[in-house]
Amino acid sequence: MNEEETLTGTGLDAAGRQPLDLGALLAPRSIAIIGASGNDEGYSSRSLANLLRTGYAGRIFPVNPRYEELEGLRCYAKVSDIGEPVDAAILLVRADLVPETVRDCAGAGVKAITVCAAGFAEDGETGRNRQRELVDLARAQGSRLLGPNCIGAVSVTDNVVACPTLNITGAHTAGHVSIVSQSGGMAVNLFNRAQGRGIGIRGFVSVGNEGDVDVADLIDAFADDPQTKVIALFVEELRDLPAFKAAVAKAHRAGKPVLALKVGRSDAGQRSSLSHTGAMGGSHTVFRTIMEQLGVLEVDSVDALIDTADLMTRVPVPESNRVLIVSPSGGECSYAADRASELGLDVLALSEETVQALSRTMRFGTPSNPFDLTGQVIGNMEFLLEVLGELERAPEFDMVLYAIPTWGAHDAERLLPGFITAAESSTKPTVISAWTADNLTERGGEILADSSAAHFASADAALTALSHLARWAALRRGAGDASARSSVMPVPRPVELPELPTEHQAKAFLRQHGLAVSREVLLADPAAAPKMAAEIGWPLVAKQLCANVVHKSDLGLVQVGLRGEAELARAMEDFADIVAAQGLESEGLLLAELRQGAEVIVGGVRDPKFGPLVMVGAGGVLAELLDDVVFRQCPVTREEAAKAIGGLAVGRLLRGYRGTAYDLDSLIELVVHFSELFAASDWLHQADLNPVIVSETSQGGAVIVDAALILTPVH
């Protein structure tokens, strides 16, 4: 039994915390609305109005000492006066009244307390202290607190619409997508957008400040919820990464995808730019790659979030990203094929066997992918079903798009049922896109809405959702297993290393810990340069080391490919002029062997949220310009390193381009080894190994030819 099983076996959640009672939050048998009022236009009347309007079946207890009754219901002065169990309470009172109200609710045994008021952690240290007080009051009695500064929760499945807003759609369609949002407004927007398009939702929860109940709590709870198939997140930041990781792993074991729409993507000014790694390790870059490592699918728009989540509840997981495009319009075939390719889907040719089988059915035209049904389909349902059935049996693709043009009622009624039948019976992820046009395509929309087929209002939306589905399948197959990572023993801080070591000092430290670095010699006396250069061998690299200078090449202090004493002498003269002009402090001349191969950057940075991270990407002086990098939490396994490198453009180069392949295995081993060293060296703030030269296969492996380390200050 592993640690996680031991914890959950004791009634704790996947992160070892008291689990959330989802039933008390989304399916309460009774609800107290504290601060409810009779003002029809006021904020405090809306939760009661929503519950009555939607026909909530449980007991409702308005709580407000100013009233004896509201809407025909007895009104209580406080929750403890009710005299019977209350599952949930919605607090609509001012911030200064919240603490005593939470105390009363918790003392009365309320299981789930939702605090809608603002004026807590978002208001600075004083507000954070008030928020901690609320949480302590609730937890002392075994209650869980949602918020503060939130809009509460809605369950379509259980007909619980207790949130204090009137801006919520009136017609509700139940489904299997559960939404968790750190924004109350966006929780409602996502819900309304989905419901308005006929996308079924299980419910949503707005977590607000996450004083107690947080995103991880809800992922953990929805992982156990039989009504939830997909968990969709709207997040600004993750406040408890270990709990989040444990909850996501639990959801994946339950077969439930987790999707995320991240906002607040700006990286401006949040990190030190002393190293390339620090400059490129912006908050969203790190978030995106860590989500990939955990198997969380990140999307970039509201529609992509709800479209993809809905699609995941309707179709199986594809085996690959190979898609077949079928349309009665040749132009739409070409358009959809272009968009599919742009989105990273493979539109491969049909096999010879499939072409021959289809040729026996078609009267004219050559079968291909994309597949143009031509005018043969019009009015011939038997032909349509025969062709679509033959395509379903073809093994050379794993997803299907039926791309329909703007059909009016006549063609929609005659032809859409055939596509719907094929989509509903397919064993592969199959979707229908049907372009919409006001006053023309409404009947087609009704026919599609009455079916169980996954359908979209444009080929763009359909292909975007399919591309996300394929990416999720790849993430699911490659999500890292934290238990497979090696444990690391702490590495003590070397007393001789300054906070900003020279390249020579940095490489000596790396060499000491088993990493391959280039052969070099540091000279204090320039007169010894010709002799030492001959020993290293021409051509070589000359570098002028100076105190507190990290990017030597930016100042002209690196010269590569020197082929004799004359060139070396000129380089040394140039270095001397630059040092004098810049007022720099020389720390010696470094002569190093010249390595040939592909340039890669490997780096490390300590993120305040995600901890120690290793970065790998295209290296050299263009590292930041190319932006071909990926981050992973340290330490990484060999499998994680291989997958990370394989997803980069430089990874494709290393695997082999125009007959030249590089020693990828050596680079993978170097990344793994460095990630372990960086994780173990908590005093090491940032690191650049740039470039790492990866030689052609069997010609020398991966070698660090330049390195910069930044140590945390000693206080």
XYZ file of C-alpha atoms in Angstrom:
715
model
C 0.000 0.000 0.000
C 1.476 3.375 -1.005
C 1.299 6.570 1.034
C -1.682 7.925 -0.874
C -3.716 4.761 -0.362
C -2.860 4.836 3.331
C -4.150 8.403 3.644
C -7.348 7.846 1.717
C -7.934 4.670 3.674
C -8.097 6.774 6.841
C -10.789 9.033 5.371
C -8.400 11.721 4.148
C -8.245 12.914 0.561
C -5.440 12.253 -1.933
C -3.314 15.028 -0.384
C -3.902 13.887 3.206
C -6.563 16.490 4.071
C -10.116 16.191 5.408
C -12.165 15.430 2.275
C -14.910 17.745 1.056
C -18.507 16.541 1.423
C -19.637 17.287 -2.132
C -23.190 16.297 -1.287
C -23.503 19.062 1.324
C -22.287 21.590 -1.236
C -24.103 20.489 -4.397
C -26.978 18.306 -3.136
C -27.916 19.679 0.296
C -31.170 18.517 1.822
C -31.547 21.900 3.490
C -30.132 25.388 2.913
C -29.991 28.401 5.197
C -29.822 31.756 3.420
C -28.330 34.210 5.882
C -29.035 37.843 5.149
C -31.962 37.017 2.865
C -34.219 39.994 2.264
C -37.498 40.938 0.679
C -35.940 43.527 -1.615
C -36.688 42.106 -5.055
C -33.967 44.235 -6.635
C -31.312 43.559 -4.021
C -28.348 41.206 -4.021
C -29.511 39.566 -0.787
C -32.788 38.384 -2.308
C -31.333 36.514 -5.257
C -30.326 33.174 -3.721
C -33.820 32.696 -2.311
C -35.391 33.781 -5.597
C -33.248 31.359 -7.592
C -34.096 28.410 -5.344
C -37.823 29.126 -5.470
C -37.802 29.835 -9.216
C -36.104 26.534 -10.069
C -38.172 24.417 -7.671
C -35.483 23.303 -5.216
C -36.878 20.226 -3.429
C -35.100 20.612 -0.091
C -35.847 22.715 2.968
C -35.117 26.472 2.769
C -34.471 28.536 5.886
C -34.244 32.318 5.428
C -32.178 33.890 8.234
C -32.566 37.588 9.010
C -33.671 39.066 12.359
C -35.473 41.889 10.543
C -38.148 39.582 9.107
C -40.633 37.074 10.515
C -41.168 35.468 7.109
C -40.030 35.772 3.511
C -41.866 34.401 0.484
C -44.146 32.433 2.790
C -41.205 30.848 4.649
C -40.534 31.362 8.350
C -37.508 33.588 8.876
C -35.033 32.962 11.704
C -32.799 35.362 13.608
C -29.813 33.037 13.359
C -29.027 29.525 12.177
C -28.788 28.104 15.689
C -32.481 29.028 16.147
C -33.616 26.697 13.362
C -33.529 23.660 15.616
C -32.963 21.025 12.937
C -29.978 19.914 10.822
C -28.847 22.255 8.065
C -26.521 20.949 5.355
C -25.524 24.223 3.679
C -25.523 27.923 4.453
C -25.184 30.849 2.038
C -23.877 33.985 3.780
C -25.036 37.231 2.138
C -24.059 39.525 5.018
C -21.445 42.291 5.233
C -17.817 41.317 5.814
C -17.839 42.622 9.403
C -20.784 40.332 10.261
C -19.266 37.234 8.667
C -17.120 35.972 11.599
C -19.955 35.778 14.129
C -22.229 34.275 11.461
C -19.671 31.585 10.584
C -19.287 30.821 14.299
C -23.059 30.369 14.613
C -23.256 28.157 11.485
C -20.355 25.967 12.525
C -21.708 25.629 16.041
C -25.063 24.537 14.614
C -23.369 21.789 12.597
C -23.717 23.270 9.103
C -21.530 21.118 6.820
C -20.877 23.577 3.974
C -20.672 27.337 4.572
C -20.454 29.641 1.541
C -19.184 33.175 2.214
C -19.986 35.530 -0.656
C -18.727 38.777 0.908
C -15.475 40.387 -0.198
C -13.044 42.204 2.084
C -10.764 39.385 3.154
C -7.462 38.048 1.742
C -7.743 40.244 -1.347
C -7.454 43.288 0.959
C -3.952 42.697 2.275
C -2.570 41.363 5.529
C -5.472 42.541 7.697
C -7.910 40.829 5.346
C -5.806 37.673 5.297
C -5.926 37.541 9.094
C -9.726 37.925 9.043
C -9.927 35.128 6.476
C -7.788 32.777 8.584
C -10.118 33.471 11.507
C -13.116 32.353 9.447
C -11.425 29.152 8.375
C -10.361 28.357 11.941
C -13.903 28.912 13.191
C -15.346 26.567 10.555
C -12.749 23.823 10.817
C -12.935 23.742 14.622
C -16.474 22.375 14.285
C -15.835 20.158 11.249
C -17.480 22.530 8.759
C -16.005 23.362 5.350
C -15.961 26.951 4.091
C -16.335 27.989 0.450
C -14.959 31.446 -0.353
C -14.910 34.135 0.825
C -15.398 36.471 -2.131
C -17.193 33.875 -4.239
C -20.521 33.357 -5.956
C -21.151 29.882 -4.585
C -22.194 26.753 -6.411
C -24.838 25.412 -8.794
C -25.796 21.782 -9.404
C -27.934 21.120 -12.469
C -28.052 17.422 -11.647
C -29.535 18.093 -8.198
C -31.473 21.273 -9.137
C -29.628 23.455 -6.638
C -29.270 27.036 -7.913
C -28.301 28.911 -4.760
C -25.881 31.469 -6.169
C -26.694 35.161 -5.593
C -26.981 36.304 -9.197
C -29.918 36.788 -11.519
C -27.603 36.600 -14.537
C -27.977 32.875 -14.952
C -29.773 31.076 -17.744
C -33.255 29.820 -16.917
C -33.239 26.607 -18.955
C -30.791 24.029 -17.580
C -29.410 20.978 -19.362
C -27.809 18.359 -17.146
C -24.564 16.779 -18.268
C -21.315 15.369 -16.980
C -18.935 18.362 -17.073
C -18.076 19.883 -13.690
C -16.669 23.426 -13.676
C -14.347 24.756 -10.960
C -13.535 28.460 -11.186
C -11.489 30.903 -9.140
C -13.657 33.654 -10.631
C -17.348 33.890 -9.778
C -18.194 35.877 -12.888
C -16.374 33.465 -15.174
C -18.013 30.471 -13.478
C -21.373 31.928 -14.459
C -20.123 32.875 -17.936
C -18.860 29.372 -18.622
C -22.079 27.860 -17.333
C -24.321 30.196 -19.333
C -22.251 29.828 -22.505
C -22.434 26.045 -22.294
C -26.119 25.922 -21.417
C -27.020 28.380 -24.158
C -25.424 26.058 -26.697
C -27.087 22.932 -25.349
C -23.952 21.602 -23.653
C -24.874 19.661 -20.537
C -23.262 20.670 -17.249
C -23.207 18.723 -13.994
C -22.579 21.932 -12.041
C -20.102 24.640 -11.161
C -18.317 25.814 -8.030
C -16.787 29.267 -7.566
C -13.977 29.032 -4.996
C -13.167 32.745 -4.627
C -10.266 33.318 -2.235
C -9.930 29.588 -1.443
C -9.742 30.269 2.282
C -10.593 26.618 2.917
C -12.124 24.735 -0.022
C -9.788 25.057 -2.999
C -9.411 23.807 -6.554
C -7.632 20.651 -5.387
C -10.443 19.823 -2.922
C -12.972 19.964 -5.708
C -10.939 17.955 -8.208
C -10.539 15.315 -5.503
C -14.282 15.330 -4.757
C -15.342 15.282 -8.412
C -12.993 12.351 -9.004
C -15.332 10.364 -6.726
C -18.537 11.879 -8.113
C -20.439 9.421 -10.354
C -22.131 12.332 -12.160
C -18.808 13.844 -13.280
C -16.917 12.611 -16.334
C -14.756 15.666 -17.077
C -13.410 18.412 -14.774
C -12.959 21.874 -16.325
C -10.926 24.522 -14.483
C -10.757 28.311 -14.802
C -7.695 29.332 -12.805
C -5.468 32.319 -12.145
C -2.947 30.542 -9.921
C -2.503 27.290 -8.026
C -2.093 27.885 -4.319
C -1.364 24.301 -3.199
C 0.598 22.428 -5.848
C 1.131 19.148 -3.913
C -2.616 18.878 -3.212
C -3.387 19.772 -6.851
C -1.014 17.094 -8.153
C -2.497 14.446 -5.861
C -6.054 15.366 -6.854
C -5.275 15.344 -10.591
C -3.618 11.923 -10.249
C -6.749 10.653 -8.494
C -8.991 12.034 -11.256
C -6.855 10.341 -13.895
C -7.045 7.008 -12.067
C -10.821 7.439 -12.151
C -10.620 7.994 -15.926
C -11.636 11.663 -15.708
C -9.764 14.249 -17.793
C -8.831 17.560 -16.185
C -8.804 20.649 -18.443
C -7.614 24.132 -17.525
C -8.063 27.635 -18.889
C -5.327 29.789 -17.324
C -5.628 33.565 -17.144
C -3.075 36.119 -16.007
C -0.475 34.929 -18.520
C 1.762 37.978 -18.465
C 5.287 37.226 -17.330
C 6.435 40.848 -17.221
C 9.011 41.700 -14.640
C 8.403 38.792 -12.300
C 11.778 37.095 -12.651
C 15.432 37.870 -12.644
C 16.921 38.150 -16.129
C 20.468 37.324 -15.050
C 20.097 33.926 -16.702
C 18.388 32.817 -19.895
C 16.460 30.284 -17.839
C 15.160 32.963 -15.486
C 14.172 35.227 -18.367
C 12.295 32.449 -20.171
C 10.775 30.898 -17.048
C 7.719 33.157 -17.042
C 4.694 32.205 -15.033
C 2.575 30.992 -17.926
C 5.411 29.174 -19.674
C 6.057 27.254 -16.492
C 2.357 26.664 -15.842
C 1.810 25.272 -19.331
C 4.669 22.819 -19.218
C 3.968 21.690 -15.648
C 0.362 20.995 -16.645
C 1.678 18.881 -19.512
C 3.865 16.986 -17.072
C 0.853 16.315 -14.836
C -1.409 15.343 -17.738
C -3.684 18.408 -17.442
C -4.890 19.689 -20.818
C -4.542 23.468 -21.067
C -6.730 25.320 -23.573
C -6.723 28.998 -24.492
C -10.363 30.108 -24.731
C -13.750 29.783 -23.068
C -15.250 27.997 -26.069
C -12.328 25.590 -26.330
C -12.763 24.706 -22.657
C -16.455 23.893 -22.832
C -16.336 22.398 -26.359
C -13.491 20.045 -25.508
C -14.943 19.101 -22.129
C -18.283 18.267 -23.735
C -16.620 16.268 -26.520
C -14.756 14.199 -23.927
C -18.065 13.126 -22.397
C -19.379 11.936 -25.761
C -16.605 10.108 -27.600
C -13.827 7.615 -26.801
C -10.186 8.585 -26.470
C -8.433 8.413 -29.873
C -5.418 6.233 -30.514
C -3.649 8.952 -32.495
C -4.123 12.387 -34.088
C -4.925 10.975 -37.539
C -8.196 12.483 -38.764
C -10.428 11.721 -41.738
C -12.377 14.650 -43.184
C -15.589 13.940 -45.095
C -17.781 16.571 -46.748
C -20.186 16.962 -49.666
C -18.308 20.184 -50.497
C -14.902 20.031 -52.163
C -14.075 23.537 -50.982
C -14.906 22.669 -47.412
C -12.732 19.556 -47.711
C -9.763 21.734 -48.591
C -10.539 24.331 -45.929
C -10.942 21.740 -43.181
C -7.775 19.921 -44.231
C -5.780 23.146 -44.027
C -7.181 23.971 -40.586
C -6.588 20.433 -39.335
C -2.940 20.569 -40.365
C -2.501 23.982 -38.737
C -3.892 22.533 -35.503
C -1.419 19.653 -35.519
C -3.728 16.908 -36.801
C -2.502 14.446 -39.416
C -4.616 14.285 -42.576
C -3.065 11.177 -44.129
C -3.860 9.512 -47.426
C -6.275 6.595 -47.513
C -4.776 3.155 -47.880
C -4.912 1.365 -51.205
C -7.345 -1.177 -49.712
C -9.754 1.570 -48.622
C -9.492 3.334 -51.980
C -10.339 0.122 -53.827
C -13.296 -0.629 -51.573
C -14.721 2.869 -52.036
C -14.091 2.890 -55.784
C -16.470 -0.042 -56.144
C -19.206 2.083 -54.567
C -18.637 5.521 -56.106
C -19.855 6.365 -59.595
C -17.213 9.070 -60.143
C -14.419 10.800 -58.304
C -11.267 9.432 -56.688
C -11.500 8.540 -52.966
C -9.022 10.479 -50.862
C -8.566 12.222 -47.516
C -10.152 14.729 -47.314
C -13.043 12.799 -48.831
C -15.303 14.745 -51.194
C -18.693 13.010 -51.381
C -19.580 15.197 -54.401
C -23.154 15.459 -55.627
C -23.614 11.693 -55.454
C -24.781 12.045 -51.856
C -27.709 14.346 -52.613
C -30.922 12.371 -52.299
C -29.168 9.010 -51.935
C -29.191 7.940 -48.286
C -28.272 4.348 -49.151
C -25.119 5.491 -50.916
C -24.220 7.821 -48.057
C -24.522 5.122 -45.404
C -22.574 2.625 -47.523
C -19.691 5.060 -48.016
C -19.602 6.139 -44.390
C -19.695 2.516 -43.271
C -16.736 1.664 -45.490
C -14.803 4.610 -44.067
C -15.591 3.547 -40.503
C -13.863 0.220 -41.190
C -10.677 1.852 -42.540
C -7.768 1.428 -40.104
C -5.638 4.369 -41.249
C -7.283 7.077 -39.152
C -8.575 7.381 -35.582
C -10.890 10.419 -35.694
C -13.549 11.602 -38.130
C -15.017 14.981 -39.042
C -18.228 15.172 -41.086
C -18.082 18.769 -42.363
C -21.538 19.943 -43.457
C -22.177 23.168 -45.415
C -25.035 25.594 -44.686
C -28.022 23.352 -45.377
C -31.582 24.570 -45.174
C -34.455 22.495 -43.853
C -34.900 20.347 -46.981
C -31.364 18.965 -47.244
C -30.927 18.873 -43.473
C -33.963 16.650 -43.019
C -32.937 14.304 -45.847
C -29.199 14.020 -45.225
C -28.265 14.898 -41.636
C -29.849 11.703 -40.232
C -27.344 9.637 -42.219
C -24.359 11.485 -40.807
C -25.879 11.349 -37.336
C -26.409 7.589 -37.587
C -22.798 7.084 -38.682
C -21.462 9.342 -35.915
C -23.565 7.759 -33.161
C -22.579 4.224 -34.146
C -18.868 4.924 -34.709
C -16.291 3.315 -32.441
C -13.920 6.222 -33.161
C -14.230 9.852 -32.042
C -16.567 11.263 -34.692
C -17.968 14.791 -34.831
C -20.225 16.769 -37.123
C -19.640 20.396 -38.005
C -22.574 22.237 -39.547
C -22.060 25.898 -40.379
C -24.865 28.077 -39.046
C -26.615 30.946 -40.818
C -29.557 32.881 -39.399
C -32.937 32.146 -41.009
C -31.559 29.114 -42.882
C -29.912 26.433 -40.732
C -32.197 26.425 -37.670
C -33.850 23.128 -38.655
C -30.482 21.421 -38.995
C -29.574 22.711 -35.548
C -32.732 21.187 -34.091
C -32.017 17.808 -35.695
C -28.470 17.776 -34.336
C -29.599 18.913 -30.877
C -32.047 15.993 -30.713
C -29.225 13.518 -31.385
C -26.413 12.244 -29.192
C -23.799 13.030 -31.854
C -21.070 15.524 -30.989
C -21.665 18.560 -33.178
C -20.255 22.043 -33.665
C -21.347 25.238 -35.389
C -18.194 25.448 -37.531
C -15.401 23.269 -38.861
C -12.942 25.446 -36.935
C -14.585 24.683 -33.584
C -14.879 20.985 -34.377
C -11.254 20.623 -35.423
C -10.028 22.647 -32.441
C -11.890 20.294 -30.105
C -10.534 17.237 -31.938
C -6.991 18.592 -31.729
C -7.395 19.071 -27.981
C -8.814 15.568 -27.688
C -5.788 14.139 -29.486
C -3.455 16.187 -27.302
C -5.215 14.927 -24.185
C -4.735 11.345 -25.388
C -1.006 11.986 -25.789
C -0.828 13.653 -22.370
C -2.640 10.738 -20.764
C -0.171 8.303 -22.240
C 2.831 10.379 -21.211
C 1.846 11.933 -17.865
C 4.726 11.626 -15.414
C 4.569 9.176 -12.534
C 5.881 10.978 -9.461
C 6.599 7.675 -7.742
C 9.078 6.787 -10.504
C 11.283 9.797 -9.761
C 14.444 9.215 -7.844
C 14.896 10.677 -4.383
C 17.865 12.998 -3.982
C 20.258 13.570 -1.124
C 20.924 17.239 -0.299
C 24.109 18.681 -1.782
C 25.889 21.083 0.620
C 26.748 24.563 -0.574
C 30.461 24.761 -1.501
C 32.103 27.387 0.668
C 34.406 28.465 -2.153
C 31.584 29.384 -4.584
C 30.588 33.075 -4.643
C 26.983 34.112 -5.314
C 27.860 34.650 -8.981
C 30.594 32.134 -9.893
C 32.697 32.487 -13.008
C 32.181 30.053 -15.849
C 35.278 28.123 -14.785
C 34.054 27.826 -11.192
C 30.585 26.772 -12.339
C 31.939 24.088 -14.655
C 34.295 22.796 -11.992
C 31.302 22.296 -9.681
C 29.341 20.520 -12.413
C 32.313 18.320 -13.307
C 32.754 17.415 -9.642
C 29.173 16.102 -9.661
C 29.584 13.919 -12.727
C 28.414 16.133 -15.577
C 30.420 16.239 -18.808
C 32.106 19.610 -19.448
C 34.515 20.709 -22.141
C 38.318 20.493 -21.647
C 39.677 23.889 -20.670
C 42.396 25.736 -18.817
C 42.213 29.010 -16.877
C 45.245 31.293 -17.229
C 46.147 34.101 -14.890
C 49.250 34.928 -16.970
C 48.469 35.611 -20.672
C 52.061 34.767 -21.545
C 51.280 31.085 -21.024
C 48.432 31.165 -23.549
C 50.326 29.928 -26.678
C 51.740 26.880 -24.898
C 48.422 25.904 -23.285
C 46.553 26.487 -26.532
C 48.836 24.021 -28.313
C 48.100 21.424 -25.633
C 44.342 21.889 -25.991
C 44.568 21.827 -29.783
C 43.556 24.182 -32.565
C 40.950 25.421 -33.343
C 39.850 26.520 -29.884
C 37.658 28.956 -27.970
C 38.993 31.914 -25.968
C 36.954 33.619 -23.260
C 37.783 36.530 -21.004
C 36.342 35.953 -17.528
C 35.362 38.997 -15.476
C 33.769 39.427 -12.077
C 29.948 39.654 -12.151
C 29.721 39.186 -15.931
C 27.352 36.348 -16.896
C 26.752 36.914 -20.614
C 30.308 37.298 -21.885
C 29.399 37.094 -25.575
C 27.164 40.167 -25.238
C 30.292 42.200 -24.419
C 32.509 40.612 -27.068
C 34.468 38.562 -24.542
C 34.146 35.244 -26.426
C 35.906 34.316 -29.667
C 35.344 30.944 -31.305
C 37.397 28.968 -33.809
C 40.829 30.528 -33.251
C 43.320 28.674 -35.470
C 46.749 29.832 -34.435
C 48.855 32.005 -32.155
C 48.306 35.125 -34.275
C 44.522 34.879 -33.999
C 44.807 34.126 -30.292
C 47.022 37.190 -29.770
C 44.534 39.454 -31.549
C 41.681 38.024 -29.462
C 43.617 38.727 -26.258
C 44.241 42.323 -27.369
C 40.519 42.777 -28.096
C 39.632 41.387 -24.668
C 42.068 43.761 -22.962
C 40.575 46.766 -24.756
C 37.007 45.758 -23.750
C 37.976 45.163 -20.128
C 39.618 48.570 -19.943
C 36.779 50.379 -21.715
C 34.106 48.766 -19.558
C 35.996 49.089 -16.294
C 35.765 45.349 -15.674
C 37.745 43.225 -13.239
C 39.573 40.422 -15.034
C 39.454 36.949 -13.519
C 41.598 35.216 -16.108
C 41.699 33.969 -19.674
C 39.849 30.713 -20.368
C 40.991 28.528 -23.263
C 38.696 25.641 -24.166
C 38.349 22.943 -26.802
C 35.999 23.664 -29.696
C 33.085 21.219 -29.768
C 30.976 20.626 -32.868
C 27.306 19.678 -32.885
C 23.797 20.927 -32.114
C 23.449 23.663 -29.490
C 21.019 23.031 -26.629
C 20.326 24.938 -23.422
C 19.730 23.109 -20.148
C 18.830 25.229 -17.161
C 17.361 25.323 -13.702
C 15.173 27.828 -11.864
C 13.331 27.826 -8.533
C 9.743 28.878 -9.041
C 7.879 30.237 -5.988
C 4.869 28.034 -6.830
C 6.288 25.006 -8.595
C 9.643 24.630 -6.848
C 12.827 23.498 -8.643
C 12.391 23.271 -12.411
C 14.666 22.038 -15.164
C 14.518 23.662 -18.583
C 15.691 22.285 -21.916
C 15.475 23.836 -25.361
C 17.245 25.295 -28.362
C 20.469 26.874 -27.110
C 23.263 29.254 -27.950
C 22.981 33.028 -28.248
C 19.500 32.678 -29.802
C 18.021 30.749 -26.869
C 15.595 33.487 -25.793
C 14.787 34.591 -29.347
C 13.803 31.096 -30.530
C 11.666 30.393 -27.416
C 11.873 26.656 -28.092
C 11.960 25.501 -24.477
C 10.100 23.304 -22.037
C 10.132 23.171 -18.234
C 9.656 20.166 -15.953
C 9.645 19.743 -12.201
C 12.882 18.370 -10.756
C 13.983 15.694 -10.629
C 12.792 14.250 -13.941
C 12.747 10.635 -14.974
C 14.427 9.493 -18.142
C 11.010 9.026 -19.756
C 9.944 12.571 -18.832
C 13.182 14.039 -20.195
C 12.831 12.121 -23.461
C 9.228 13.237 -23.892
C 10.062 16.866 -23.092
C 12.932 16.996 -25.594
C 10.909 15.109 -28.197
C 8.244 17.829 -28.220
C 10.711 20.581 -29.122
C 11.747 21.756 -32.559
C 15.370 21.134 -31.572
C 14.284 17.640 -30.527
C 13.218 16.899 -34.077
C 16.628 18.130 -35.266
C 18.423 15.888 -32.789
C 16.470 12.802 -33.823
C 17.692 13.203 -37.366
C 17.394 15.828 -40.075
C 18.578 15.345 -43.667
C 20.644 12.340 -42.720
C 22.301 13.808 -39.601
C 21.329 12.420 -36.174
C 22.735 13.434 -32.811
C 23.461 11.642 -29.558
C 20.039 12.172 -28.035
C 20.552 9.528 -25.357
C 23.531 11.412 -23.942
C 21.505 14.619 -23.755
C 18.651 12.826 -21.985
C 21.068 11.435 -19.409
C 22.612 14.873 -18.883
C 19.164 16.459 -18.326
C 18.189 13.769 -15.824
C 21.486 14.042 -13.945
C 21.377 17.845 -13.844
C 17.734 17.859 -12.678
C 18.715 15.631 -9.751
C 21.662 17.874 -8.876
C 19.555 21.041 -9.078
C 16.779 19.524 -6.948
C 19.348 18.518 -4.335
C 21.074 21.939 -4.262
C 18.453 24.150 -2.619
C 21.030 26.944 -2.358
C 21.277 27.092 -6.160
C 18.807 29.717 -7.408
C 19.297 29.619 -11.180
C 21.535 27.816 -13.638
C 22.311 27.984 -17.352
C 24.214 25.262 -19.157
C 24.313 27.075 -22.450
C 25.246 25.800 -24.783
C 25.381 22.083 -24.303
C 26.900 20.748 -27.510
C 25.293 17.507 -28.637
C 27.595 15.696 -31.032
C 26.538 13.516 -33.888
C 25.727 9.962 -32.867
C 28.754 8.063 -31.507
C 31.025 11.117 -31.727
C 31.295 12.401 -28.184
C 27.893 12.643 -26.532
C 26.538 15.812 -24.895
C 29.060 18.198 -23.328
C 28.571 21.465 -21.401
C 30.721 24.149 -23.018
C 29.485 27.156 -21.027
C 27.744 27.439 -17.670
C 26.405 30.141 -15.387
C 25.236 29.606 -11.817
C 23.396 32.038 -9.543
C 23.420 31.169 -5.847
C 20.905 32.399 -3.303
C 22.329 35.183 -1.131
C 23.741 34.216 2.236
C 22.010 36.218 4.957
